[in-house]
Coordinates of C-alpha atoms (C1' of nucleotides) in Angstrom, one line a residue:
Chain T
M136 CA 172.0 -8.1 100.5
Q137 CA 168.8 -9.9 100.0
Q138 CA 167.3 -9.9 96.6
S139 CA 163.6 -9.0 96.2
T140 CA 161.3 -11.5 94.5
R141 CA 160.9 -11.5 90.8
P142 CA 158.2 -8.9 89.7
S143 CA 154.9 -10.1 88.4
A144 CA 153.6 -9.0 85.0
E145 CA 151.2 -6.6 86.8
E146 CA 154.1 -5.2 88.9
R147 CA 156.2 -4.7 85.7
R148 CA 153.4 -2.6 84.2
F149 CA 153.3 -0.5 87.4
L150 CA 157.0 0.0 87.3
A151 CA 156.9 1.1 83.6
A152 CA 154.3 3.7 84.5
Y153 CA 156.2 4.9 87.6
D154 CA 157.3 8.6 87.3
P155 CA 160.1 9.4 89.7
S156 CA 160.0 13.1 88.9
R157 CA 156.8 13.5 90.9
Y158 CA 158.9 13.7 94.0
E159 CA 161.4 16.5 94.7
R160 CA 164.7 14.8 95.2
P161 CA 167.8 16.0 97.1
S162 CA 171.3 15.7 95.9
V163 CA 173.3 13.0 97.6
T164 CA 177.1 13.1 98.1
V165 CA 179.6 11.0 99.8
D166 CA 182.2 12.7 102.0
V167 CA 185.2 10.8 103.3
V168 CA 187.0 11.5 106.6
L169 CA 190.5 10.1 105.8
L170 CA 192.3 9.9 109.1
T171 CA 195.8 9.0 110.0
V172 CA 198.1 9.4 113.1
R173 CA 201.3 11.4 112.9
G174 CA 203.3 11.4 116.1
T175 CA 200.9 12.0 119.0
E176 CA 198.1 13.6 117.0
V177 CA 195.3 12.5 114.7
H178 CA 195.3 14.1 111.2
V179 CA 192.7 14.4 108.4
L180 CA 193.0 15.0 104.7
L181 CA 191.4 18.3 103.6
G182 CA 191.1 20.0 100.2
Q183 CA 190.8 23.7 99.7
R184 CA 187.6 24.6 97.8
V185 CA 188.4 26.3 94.5
N186 CA 184.8 26.9 93.7
H187 CA 181.8 28.4 95.4
P188 CA 180.1 27.8 97.7
A189 CA 182.5 28.4 100.6
R190 CA 185.4 29.0 98.3
G191 CA 188.7 29.0 100.0
T192 CA 187.6 27.0 103.0
W193 CA 188.8 23.5 103.6
G194 CA 186.6 20.5 103.1
L195 CA 186.5 16.7 103.1
P196 CA 187.1 14.9 99.8
G197 CA 183.7 14.0 98.4
G198 CA 181.5 13.7 95.4
F199 CA 178.0 13.1 94.1
V200 CA 176.8 9.5 94.3
Q201 CA 176.5 8.3 90.7
P202 CA 173.3 6.5 89.5
D203 CA 175.0 3.1 89.0
E204 CA 177.2 2.9 92.1
S205 CA 176.6 1.9 95.7
L206 CA 177.5 4.2 98.5
D207 CA 180.5 2.0 99.4
E208 CA 181.6 2.2 95.8
A209 CA 181.2 6.0 95.8
A210 CA 183.4 6.3 98.9
A211 CA 186.1 4.0 97.3
R212 CA 185.9 6.1 94.1
V213 CA 186.4 9.4 96.1
L214 CA 189.3 7.9 97.9
A215 CA 190.9 6.7 94.7
D216 CA 190.3 10.0 92.8
K217 CA 191.1 12.5 95.5
A218 CA 193.7 10.7 97.6
G219 CA 195.0 8.1 95.2
L220 CA 194.3 5.4 97.8
R221 CA 192.8 1.9 97.2
G222 CA 192.0 -1.0 99.5
I223 CA 192.3 0.8 102.8
F224 CA 189.9 0.4 105.7
T225 CA 186.7 2.3 105.0
E226 CA 183.4 2.3 106.9
Q227 CA 180.1 4.2 106.7
L228 CA 179.9 6.8 109.5
Y229 CA 176.7 8.7 109.5
T230 CA 174.4 10.6 107.2
F231 CA 174.1 14.4 107.5
G232 CA 170.9 15.9 106.1
S233 CA 170.1 19.2 107.7
P234 CA 168.2 21.2 105.1
A235 CA 170.5 24.2 105.3
R236 CA 173.9 22.4 105.5
D237 CA 174.7 23.3 101.9
P238 CA 173.6 26.7 100.5
R239 CA 173.3 25.5 96.9
T240 CA 170.4 23.1 97.2
R241 CA 169.3 20.3 99.4
V242 CA 172.4 18.1 99.7
I243 CA 172.4 15.0 101.9
S244 CA 175.9 13.7 102.7
V245 CA 176.6 10.1 103.5
A246 CA 179.8 10.4 105.5
Y247 CA 182.5 7.6 105.5
Y248 CA 185.7 7.4 107.4
A249 CA 188.9 5.7 106.3
L250 CA 192.1 4.9 108.0
V251 CA 195.6 4.8 106.6
D252 CA 199.1 4.9 107.9
A253 CA 200.9 8.2 107.9
D254 CA 203.7 7.2 105.4
T255 CA 201.2 5.8 102.8
L256 CA 199.1 9.0 103.0
A257 CA 202.2 11.2 102.7
D258 CA 203.2 9.3 99.5
A259 CA 199.7 9.6 98.1
V260 CA 199.3 13.3 98.8
G261 CA 202.9 14.2 97.8
G262 CA 202.1 14.1 94.1
A263 CA 200.2 16.5 91.9
R264 CA 197.5 17.1 94.5
K265 CA 199.9 18.9 96.7
D266 CA 198.7 22.4 96.0
H267 CA 195.1 22.2 97.2
H268 CA 195.4 19.4 99.7
V269 CA 196.7 19.3 103.3
V270 CA 197.0 16.7 106.0
A271 CA 195.6 18.8 108.9
R272 CA 196.0 18.2 112.5
V273 CA 192.7 17.6 114.3
V274 CA 192.2 19.3 117.6
V275 CA 189.4 17.8 119.6
P276 CA 187.9 20.2 122.2
W277 CA 186.1 17.5 124.1
G278 CA 187.1 14.4 126.0
G279 CA 186.0 10.8 125.8
E280 CA 183.1 10.2 123.5
A281 CA 181.2 13.4 124.3
G282 CA 181.1 14.4 120.6
G283 CA 180.9 17.8 118.9
P284 CA 182.8 19.7 116.2
V285 CA 186.5 19.8 116.1
N286 CA 189.2 22.2 114.8
A287 CA 191.8 21.7 112.1
L288 CA 195.3 23.2 112.1
D289 CA 197.9 23.4 109.3
A290 CA 201.5 22.4 109.8
E291 CA 202.3 25.8 111.4
G292 CA 199.5 25.5 113.8
R293 CA 197.2 28.0 112.1
P294 CA 193.5 27.2 112.1
L295 CA 192.0 26.1 108.8
P296 CA 188.4 27.2 108.3
L297 CA 186.2 24.2 107.6
A298 CA 183.4 24.2 105.0
F299 CA 179.8 23.5 105.7
D300 CA 179.3 21.1 108.6
H301 CA 182.6 19.3 108.1
A302 CA 183.8 20.1 111.6
D303 CA 180.8 18.1 112.9
I304 CA 181.5 15.2 110.4
I305 CA 185.1 15.0 111.5
G306 CA 184.0 15.1 115.1
T307 CA 181.6 12.2 114.5
A308 CA 184.5 10.2 113.0
I309 CA 186.7 10.9 116.0
R310 CA 184.0 9.8 118.3
R311 CA 183.4 6.6 116.3
L312 CA 187.1 5.9 116.3
R313 CA 187.5 6.4 120.1
G314 CA 184.5 4.1 120.6
K315 CA 185.8 1.3 118.4
V316 CA 189.5 1.4 119.1
G317 CA 189.1 -0.3 122.5
Y318 CA 187.7 -3.5 121.1
A319 CA 188.1 -3.5 117.3
P320 CA 191.5 -4.0 115.5
L321 CA 191.6 -0.4 114.2
G322 CA 195.1 0.6 115.3
F323 CA 196.7 -1.7 112.7
E324 CA 195.0 0.2 109.9
L325 CA 197.1 3.2 111.0
L326 CA 200.4 1.4 111.1
P327 CA 202.8 -0.1 108.5
D328 CA 203.0 -3.8 108.2
A329 CA 205.6 -4.2 111.0
F330 CA 205.4 -2.3 114.2
T331 CA 206.3 -2.4 117.8
L332 CA 203.8 -2.7 120.6
R333 CA 204.9 0.8 121.6
D334 CA 203.9 2.1 118.2
L335 CA 200.5 0.6 118.6
R336 CA 200.1 2.0 122.1
L337 CA 201.0 5.5 120.9
I338 CA 198.4 5.2 118.1
H339 CA 195.8 4.4 120.7
E340 CA 197.0 7.2 122.9
A341 CA 196.8 9.7 120.0
I342 CA 193.2 8.6 119.3
L343 CA 192.1 8.7 122.9
Q344 CA 194.3 11.7 123.9
R345 CA 195.1 10.1 127.2
P346 CA 198.0 7.9 128.4
L347 CA 197.4 4.2 128.6
N348 CA 199.0 1.8 131.0
K349 CA 202.0 0.2 129.3
D350 CA 201.8 -3.2 131.0
S351 CA 198.1 -3.7 130.7
F352 CA 198.2 -2.6 127.1
R353 CA 200.8 -5.2 126.3
R354 CA 199.0 -7.9 128.2
H355 CA 195.7 -7.1 126.6
V356 CA 197.0 -7.0 123.0
L357 CA 199.1 -10.1 123.3
G358 CA 196.2 -11.9 125.1
Q359 CA 193.8 -11.1 122.3
G360 CA 196.0 -12.9 119.9
L361 CA 195.6 -10.1 117.4
V362 CA 199.4 -9.6 116.8
A363 CA 202.1 -12.1 116.0
P364 CA 205.9 -11.5 116.4
T365 CA 207.8 -11.3 113.1
G366 CA 211.0 -12.5 114.8
A367 CA 212.7 -9.3 113.6
R368 CA 213.6 -6.4 115.9
A369 CA 213.8 -2.7 115.4
T370 CA 217.4 -1.3 115.1
G371 CA 219.0 2.0 115.9
V372 CA 216.7 2.9 118.7
G373 CA 219.3 3.7 121.3
H374 CA 218.1 1.1 123.8
R375 CA 217.1 -2.5 123.9
P376 CA 215.6 -3.2 120.5
P377 CA 211.9 -4.1 120.6
E378 CA 210.3 -7.0 118.8
L379 CA 208.5 -6.2 115.6
Y380 CA 204.9 -7.5 115.3
R381 CA 202.4 -7.8 112.5
F382 CA 198.7 -8.0 112.5
A383 CA 197.5 -11.6 112.9
T384 CA 194.4 -12.4 110.9
R385 CA 192.7 -15.1 113.0
Chain L
M144 CA 175.4 21.9 114.0
Q145 CA 177.9 24.6 113.0
Q146 CA 176.7 27.4 110.7
S147 CA 178.7 28.1 107.6
T148 CA 180.0 31.7 107.2
R149 CA 177.9 34.4 105.6
P150 CA 178.2 34.3 101.8
S151 CA 180.0 37.1 100.0
A152 CA 178.3 39.1 97.2
E153 CA 180.3 37.0 94.7
E154 CA 179.2 33.8 96.3
R155 CA 175.6 35.0 96.3
R156 CA 175.8 35.5 92.5
F157 CA 177.3 32.0 92.1
L158 CA 174.5 30.5 94.1
A159 CA 171.8 32.3 92.1
A160 CA 173.3 30.8 88.9
Y161 CA 173.6 27.3 90.3
D162 CA 171.5 24.8 88.5
P163 CA 170.9 21.7 90.6
S164 CA 169.2 19.8 87.7
R165 CA 172.6 19.2 86.1
Y166 CA 173.1 16.3 88.3
E167 CA 171.0 13.1 88.3
R168 CA 169.6 12.8 91.8
P169 CA 168.3 9.7 93.7
S170 CA 165.2 9.6 95.8
V171 CA 165.9 9.5 99.5
T172 CA 163.6 7.9 102.0
V173 CA 163.6 7.3 105.7
D174 CA 162.7 3.9 107.0
V175 CA 162.1 3.3 110.7
V176 CA 162.8 0.0 112.5
L177 CA 160.4 0.3 115.4
L178 CA 161.3 -2.3 118.0
T179 CA 159.8 -3.5 121.2
V180 CA 160.1 -6.6 123.4
R181 CA 157.1 -8.9 124.1
G182 CA 157.9 -11.6 126.5
T183 CA 161.2 -13.2 125.6
E184 CA 161.3 -11.9 122.0
V185 CA 162.0 -8.8 120.1
H186 CA 159.3 -7.6 117.8
V187 CA 159.1 -5.0 115.0
L188 CA 156.3 -3.0 113.4
L189 CA 155.6 -3.9 109.8
G190 CA 153.1 -2.7 107.3
Q191 CA 151.7 -4.7 104.4
R192 CA 152.4 -3.0 101.0
V193 CA 149.2 -2.2 99.3
N194 CA 150.9 -0.8 96.2
H195 CA 153.6 -2.0 93.9
P196 CA 156.5 -2.6 94.0
A197 CA 156.5 -5.7 96.1
R198 CA 152.8 -5.4 96.8
G199 CA 151.7 -7.8 99.5
T200 CA 155.1 -8.1 101.2
W201 CA 155.8 -6.5 104.5
G202 CA 157.9 -3.5 105.0
L203 CA 159.1 -1.0 107.5
P204 CA 157.2 2.3 107.9
G205 CA 158.9 4.9 105.8
G206 CA 158.5 7.9 103.6
F207 CA 160.3 10.3 101.3
V208 CA 162.4 13.0 102.9
Q209 CA 160.7 16.3 102.3
P210 CA 162.7 19.3 101.0
D211 CA 162.3 21.3 104.2
E212 CA 162.8 18.7 106.9
S213 CA 166.0 17.2 108.4
L214 CA 166.5 13.4 108.4
D215 CA 165.7 13.2 112.1
E216 CA 162.5 15.2 111.5
A217 CA 161.5 12.9 108.7
A218 CA 161.9 9.9 111.0
A219 CA 159.8 11.5 113.7
R220 CA 157.2 12.3 111.1
V221 CA 157.1 8.8 109.8
L222 CA 156.7 7.5 113.4
A223 CA 153.9 9.9 114.1
D224 CA 152.0 9.3 110.8
K225 CA 152.4 5.5 110.6
A226 CA 152.6 4.4 114.2
G227 CA 151.0 7.4 116.1
L228 CA 154.0 7.6 118.3
R229 CA 155.8 10.8 119.4
G230 CA 158.7 11.5 121.7
I231 CA 160.1 8.0 121.8
F232 CA 163.8 7.1 121.6
T233 CA 164.9 7.3 117.9
E234 CA 168.4 7.2 116.5
Q235 CA 169.9 7.1 113.0
L236 CA 171.1 3.5 112.1
Y237 CA 172.7 3.2 108.7
T238 CA 172.1 4.3 105.2
F239 CA 171.3 1.7 102.5
G240 CA 172.1 2.7 99.0
S241 CA 172.6 -0.4 96.8
P242 CA 171.6 0.8 93.2
A243 CA 169.1 -2.1 92.8
R244 CA 167.5 -2.2 96.2
D245 CA 164.3 -0.7 94.9
P246 CA 163.1 -1.6 91.4
R247 CA 161.3 1.8 90.8
T248 CA 164.3 4.0 90.6
R249 CA 167.4 4.8 92.6
V250 CA 166.2 5.0 96.2
I251 CA 168.6 5.6 99.0
S252 CA 167.2 4.8 102.4
V253 CA 168.4 6.4 105.6
A254 CA 167.3 3.9 108.2
Y255 CA 166.5 4.8 111.8
Y256 CA 165.6 2.6 114.7
A257 CA 163.2 3.5 117.5
L258 CA 162.3 1.8 120.8
V259 CA 159.0 1.7 122.7
D260 CA 157.5 -0.4 125.4
A261 CA 155.1 -3.2 124.3
D262 CA 152.0 -1.7 125.8
T263 CA 152.4 1.7 124.3
L264 CA 153.0 0.1 120.9
A265 CA 149.9 -2.1 121.3
D266 CA 147.7 0.9 122.1
A267 CA 149.1 2.9 119.1
V268 CA 148.7 0.1 116.6
G269 CA 145.3 -1.1 117.9
G270 CA 143.4 1.7 116.2
A271 CA 142.5 2.2 112.5
R272 CA 145.8 1.0 111.4
K273 CA 145.1 -2.5 112.5
D274 CA 144.3 -4.0 109.0
H275 CA 147.6 -3.5 107.3
H276 CA 150.0 -3.3 110.3
V277 CA 151.4 -6.1 112.4
V278 CA 153.9 -6.3 115.3
A279 CA 156.0 -9.2 114.0
R280 CA 158.3 -11.4 116.0
V281 CA 161.9 -11.1 114.9
V282 CA 163.9 -14.3 114.5
V283 CA 167.6 -13.7 114.5
P284 CA 169.5 -16.6 112.8
W285 CA 172.9 -15.4 114.1
G286 CA 174.4 -15.0 117.5
G287 CA 176.2 -12.1 119.1
E288 CA 176.9 -9.2 116.8
A289 CA 177.6 -11.3 113.7
G290 CA 175.0 -9.5 111.7
G291 CA 173.0 -10.4 108.7
P292 CA 169.3 -10.5 107.6
V293 CA 166.6 -11.7 110.0
N294 CA 163.2 -13.3 109.6
A295 CA 159.8 -12.0 110.7
L296 CA 156.9 -14.2 112.0
D297 CA 153.3 -13.3 112.6
A298 CA 151.4 -14.1 115.8
E299 CA 150.8 -17.7 114.5
G300 CA 154.4 -18.2 113.7
R301 CA 154.0 -18.0 110.0
P302 CA 156.9 -16.2 108.1
L303 CA 156.1 -12.8 106.7
P304 CA 157.9 -12.0 103.4
L305 CA 159.9 -8.8 103.8
A306 CA 160.1 -6.1 101.1
F307 CA 163.3 -5.0 99.4
D308 CA 166.3 -5.2 101.8
H309 CA 164.3 -4.7 104.9
A310 CA 165.5 -8.0 106.4
D311 CA 169.0 -6.5 106.3
I312 CA 167.9 -3.2 107.8
I313 CA 166.1 -5.0 110.7
G314 CA 169.2 -7.2 111.2
T315 CA 171.4 -4.0 111.3
A316 CA 169.1 -2.6 114.0
I317 CA 169.3 -5.8 116.0
R318 CA 173.1 -5.8 115.8
R319 CA 173.2 -2.1 116.9
L320 CA 170.8 -2.8 119.8
R321 CA 172.9 -5.8 121.0
G322 CA 176.0 -3.7 120.8
K323 CA 174.6 -0.8 122.8
V324 CA 172.5 -2.5 125.4
G325 CA 175.5 -3.5 127.4
Y326 CA 176.6 0.0 128.2
A327 CA 173.8 2.4 127.2
P328 CA 170.5 2.9 129.0
L329 CA 168.4 1.4 126.2
G330 CA 166.4 -1.2 128.2
F331 CA 164.4 1.6 129.9
E332 CA 163.0 2.7 126.5
L333 CA 161.4 -0.7 126.2
L334 CA 159.7 -0.7 129.6
P335 CA 156.9 1.3 131.2
D336 CA 157.7 3.9 133.8
A337 CA 157.9 1.5 136.7
F338 CA 159.5 -1.9 136.4
T339 CA 161.3 -4.5 138.4
L340 CA 164.9 -5.4 137.9
R341 CA 163.7 -8.8 136.7
D342 CA 161.7 -7.0 133.9
L343 CA 164.8 -5.1 132.9
R344 CA 166.9 -8.3 132.9
L345 CA 164.4 -10.1 130.7
I346 CA 164.5 -7.3 128.2
H347 CA 168.2 -7.6 128.0
E348 CA 168.0 -11.4 127.6
A349 CA 165.4 -11.0 124.9
I350 CA 167.7 -8.6 123.0
L351 CA 170.8 -10.7 123.5
Q352 CA 169.0 -14.1 123.2
R353 CA 171.1 -15.5 126.0
P354 CA 170.7 -15.8 129.8
L355 CA 172.3 -13.2 132.0
N356 CA 173.6 -13.8 135.5
K357 CA 171.0 -12.6 137.9
D358 CA 173.3 -11.3 140.7
S359 CA 175.8 -9.6 138.4
F360 CA 173.0 -7.9 136.5
R361 CA 171.5 -6.6 139.7
R362 CA 174.8 -5.3 141.0
H363 CA 175.7 -3.8 137.7
V364 CA 172.5 -1.9 137.2
L365 CA 172.3 -0.7 140.8
G366 CA 176.0 0.2 140.8
Q367 CA 175.6 2.3 137.7
G368 CA 173.0 4.5 139.5
L369 CA 170.8 4.4 136.5
V370 CA 167.7 3.2 138.4
A371 CA 166.0 4.5 141.6
P372 CA 163.6 2.6 143.7
T373 CA 160.0 4.0 143.7
G374 CA 159.2 2.6 147.1
A375 CA 156.3 0.7 145.7
R376 CA 156.3 -3.0 145.1
A377 CA 154.6 -5.2 142.5
T378 CA 151.6 -7.1 143.8
G379 CA 149.9 -10.4 142.9
V380 CA 153.0 -12.1 141.9
G381 CA 152.7 -15.3 144.0
H382 CA 156.0 -14.8 145.8
R383 CA 157.9 -12.1 147.6
P384 CA 156.9 -8.8 145.9
P385 CA 159.8 -7.1 144.1
E386 CA 160.7 -3.5 144.4
L387 CA 159.6 -1.3 141.5
Y388 CA 162.2 1.0 140.0
R389 CA 162.2 3.9 137.7
F390 CA 164.8 5.2 135.3
A391 CA 167.0 7.7 137.1
T392 CA 168.2 10.7 134.9
R393 CA 171.5 11.6 136.3
Chain F
dA298 C1' 229.3 3.3 132.1
dT299 C1' 224.9 5.7 131.1
dA300 C1' 220.5 6.5 129.2
dA301 C1' 216.5 4.8 127.6
dT302 C1' 213.1 1.6 126.6
dA303 C1' 211.9 -3.7 126.3
dG304 C1' 210.0 -7.2 128.6
dT305 C1' 209.0 -10.2 133.0
dG306 C1' 207.1 -11.1 137.5
dT307 C1' 204.2 -10.1 141.2
dC308 C1' 201.0 -7.8 144.2
dT309 C1' 196.5 -5.6 144.8
dC310 C1' 192.0 -4.0 143.6
dT311 C1' 187.8 -4.4 141.2
dC312 C1' 184.3 -6.8 139.3
dA313 C1' 181.7 -10.8 137.3
dG314 C1' 180.1 -15.4 138.3
dA315 C1' 178.7 -18.7 141.5
dC316 C1' 176.5 -20.2 145.4
dA317 C1' 174.3 -20.2 149.9
dC318 C1' 171.1 -18.2 152.7
dT319 C1' 167.2 -15.5 154.3
dA320 C1' 162.7 -12.9 153.1
dT321 C1' 157.9 -12.8 151.8
dA322 C1' 154.1 -12.9 149.0
dC323 C1' 150.2 -16.2 147.0
dC324 C1' 148.5 -20.8 146.8
Chain K
dG41 C1' 153.4 -25.3 154.9
dG42 C1' 154.9 -25.3 149.9
dT43 C1' 156.5 -22.8 146.0
dA44 C1' 158.6 -19.3 143.6
dT45 C1' 161.1 -15.3 143.2
dA46 C1' 163.4 -11.2 145.9
dG47 C1' 167.2 -9.7 147.9
dT48 C1' 171.8 -10.1 150.8
dG49 C1' 176.4 -11.9 151.9
dT50 C1' 180.5 -14.2 150.7
dC51 C1' 183.9 -16.7 148.1
dT52 C1' 186.7 -17.2 143.9
dG53 C1' 188.9 -16.3 139.5
dA54 C1' 190.0 -13.0 135.7
dG55 C1' 191.9 -8.9 134.4
dA56 C1' 193.6 -4.0 135.0
dG57 C1' 196.8 -1.0 137.3
dA58 C1' 200.9 -0.3 139.7
dC59 C1' 205.6 -1.2 140.6
dA60 C1' 209.9 -3.6 141.0
dC61 C1' 213.3 -5.8 138.5
dT62 C1' 216.1 -7.6 134.7
dA63 C1' 217.6 -7.2 129.6
dT64 C1' 219.8 -5.0 125.8
dT65 C1' 221.3 -1.7 122.6
dA66 C1' 223.3 3.1 121.1
dT67 C1' 226.1 6.6 122.7

DNA sequence: ATAATAGTGTCTCTCAGACACTATACC
DNA sequence: GGTATAGTGTCTGAGAGACACTATTAT
């Protein structure tokens, strides 16, 4: 980011006299849509609200932006505190600021989305956080990149009521993911270090919720040079063992 | 947006006792990157700052988000107040929240970008706002969608110093525009109601800063069904008069 | 051997790029 | 007529989809 020029003496006097309390200020939070893929379905980490407002409903991990941290840092802090995850792919998504979206007061939420492979998420959530956190299945009631709110289901398929506008926020994350997965190397964020091309294709199919051509997918991925063979092969698969690949940083 | 469920009596008591002043809150502004294309170059509306901080530098039109308005409404209000424009294409861009980006206090800026044709912008800026506003040429020192800050030049080609992190914000708008212009009908927002296919192609070339294949562009645009011929033709062009088209809302 | 998927080879269809050619205004 | 751009037709190469065929392991 570009640094502004050094303030003059006159500007320093102005700044010293500046009173920020003259303006009514909203609260600003960061909410993180932490997504993974289990089997053929996208899942999201939700926490059950133990306090009002909307107590008992399920919401995204989030927190107020602290005075000394950037928005990216706030998102990383939320991920570390609430999910025990560090260093995973995280990107700003959209900022939600409808005046009535939180009944407490004016709360503007800068939403982020993050991607992690299912095993790492299971390990992270399996600890002390188990009680009030769930990795919920996301049901997307629209195709392509139409957009709109989504539904969340628990492991038994029961719907989980979502807090505030979090159904919209998750829907926005799904739309972003669908839009980017075709040309950006996002699938690797959802897989362990070594994976087969079939694994990668199933990730894409789970995100897009439509079948992809096996041959074209293979050609496309190999042609992009985004993956490199490890030399190893998967074992115990009951058929010809596939090559294991890793993400190639070009 | 989805409405949250009706609060219970207990929840209403909680909300009545809630004290928002317990948390330190940042200021939140909306800044608008109002873009247009003049000739072969992208331009942006800038205003000269008459007050500190960064007095004399050039900044995007912006304003504090009011307690009763959404972010979209704040962006529309800024466009109406500072540029006299209503009903033009506007979309949320990105939220900038580095702690030191504004020397006054913590200011988080929700950036929007808006598109308008050059004639409409010239009419809107030609009035009383003339003194402290300029439609500056944007010089992009990176190709494709690499991203990064940009430079702004006045009509004589002199660089205009940009306030705060506005060079980054404009750069983010350029990158978004380059990314979307290939598949979304954005070019029409930058043209008057009737235009030739050559006009539309020149708009795309100005945004992408690279030449486009004339034949493919024509086939692509006509094949998409996004334009419809008006039946009229341009006159006084010194060569075969081209068909005039309009944007076709499918 | 059978089942199941990996991986290769090839054909076709679509589309972008390139180019040639004709059309038509203003000078 | 000359010039400049509009607009059409056609060829070619790249890539996606489809499909046939071979490869290889667990059972």
